[in-house]
């Protein structure tokens, strides 16, 4: 099980570096909606684009999530809650006119950054 929960994981850092390299500027670990207690990994405030790079374990990646052998009565509901919370976060942001981009940490940082950059550039009026 990976211990790299939360902020500044390697895939996230790689994506941020690539975005920065193409001249994009963004907030990191930032609440898109201040009164809503949900933090996105990378946030473009002007373009209203919120990016989440979800950990395969914590967010239940369909390709990589493996149920832990021990303590399932703890982990199963916990991961299920995370997934439900992710859906809820997406729904709330979308209803406030944000674009929500979600990726898995296993995705290639180059592809992720390319996809984010394309979306953000489209949003600039
Ligand atoms: Zn995965």
mmCIF file with all atom_site columns, N, CA and C and ligand atoms in Angstrom, residues 56 61 63-64 104 106, ligand 1:
data_model
loop_
_atom_site.group_PDB
_atom_site.id
_atom_site.type_symbol
_atom_site.label_atom_id
_atom_site.label_alt_id
_atom_site.label_comp_id
_atom_site.label_asym_id
_atom_site.label_entity_id
_atom_site.label_seq_id
_atom_site.pdbx_PDB_ins_code
_atom_site.Cartn_x
_atom_site.Cartn_y
_atom_site.Cartn_z
_atom_site.occupancy
_atom_site.B_iso_or_equiv
_atom_site.pdbx_formal_charge
_atom_site.auth_seq_id
_atom_site.auth_comp_id
_atom_site.auth_asym_id
_atom_site.auth_atom_id
_atom_site.pdbx_PDB_model_num
ATOM   1  N  N   . UNK A 1 56  ? -4.325 5.946  -6.971  1.00 0.00 ? 56  UNK A N   1
ATOM   2  C  CA  . UNK A 1 56  ? -4.986 4.705  -7.361  1.00 0.00 ? 56  UNK A CA  1
ATOM   3  C  C   . UNK A 1 56  ? -5.556 3.947  -6.163  1.00 0.00 ? 56  UNK A C   1
ATOM   4  N  N   . UNK A 1 61  ? -8.952 3.259  -7.947  1.00 0.00 ? 61  UNK A N   1
ATOM   5  C  CA  . UNK A 1 61  ? -8.727 3.098  -9.391  1.00 0.00 ? 61  UNK A CA  1
ATOM   6  C  C   . UNK A 1 61  ? -9.194 1.714  -9.850  1.00 0.00 ? 61  UNK A C   1
ATOM   7  N  N   . UNK A 1 63  ? -8.268 -0.001 -12.269 1.00 0.00 ? 63  UNK A N   1
ATOM   8  C  CA  . UNK A 1 63  ? -7.172 -0.851 -12.736 1.00 0.00 ? 63  UNK A CA  1
ATOM   9  C  C   . UNK A 1 63  ? -6.235 -1.305 -11.624 1.00 0.00 ? 63  UNK A C   1
ATOM   10 N  N   . UNK A 1 64  ? -6.054 -0.465 -10.610 1.00 0.00 ? 64  UNK A N   1
ATOM   11 C  CA  . UNK A 1 64  ? -5.003 -0.746 -9.632  1.00 0.00 ? 64  UNK A CA  1
ATOM   12 C  C   . UNK A 1 64  ? -5.452 -0.908 -8.192  1.00 0.00 ? 64  UNK A C   1
ATOM   13 N  N   . UNK A 1 104 ? -5.926 9.756  -13.073 1.00 0.00 ? 104 UNK A N   1
ATOM   14 C  CA  . UNK A 1 104 ? -5.356 8.806  -12.110 1.00 0.00 ? 104 UNK A CA  1
ATOM   15 C  C   . UNK A 1 104 ? -3.858 9.030  -12.032 1.00 0.00 ? 104 UNK A C   1
ATOM   16 N  N   . UNK A 1 106 ? -1.707 6.948  -12.164 1.00 0.00 ? 106 UNK A N   1
ATOM   17 C  CA  . UNK A 1 106 ? -0.959 6.040  -13.041 1.00 0.00 ? 106 UNK A CA  1
ATOM   18 C  C   . UNK A 1 106 ? -0.875 6.567  -14.472 1.00 0.00 ? 106 UNK A C   1
HETATM 19 ZN ZN1 . LIG B 2 .   ? -4.438 3.266  -11.340 1.00 0.00 ? 1   LIG B ZN1 1
#
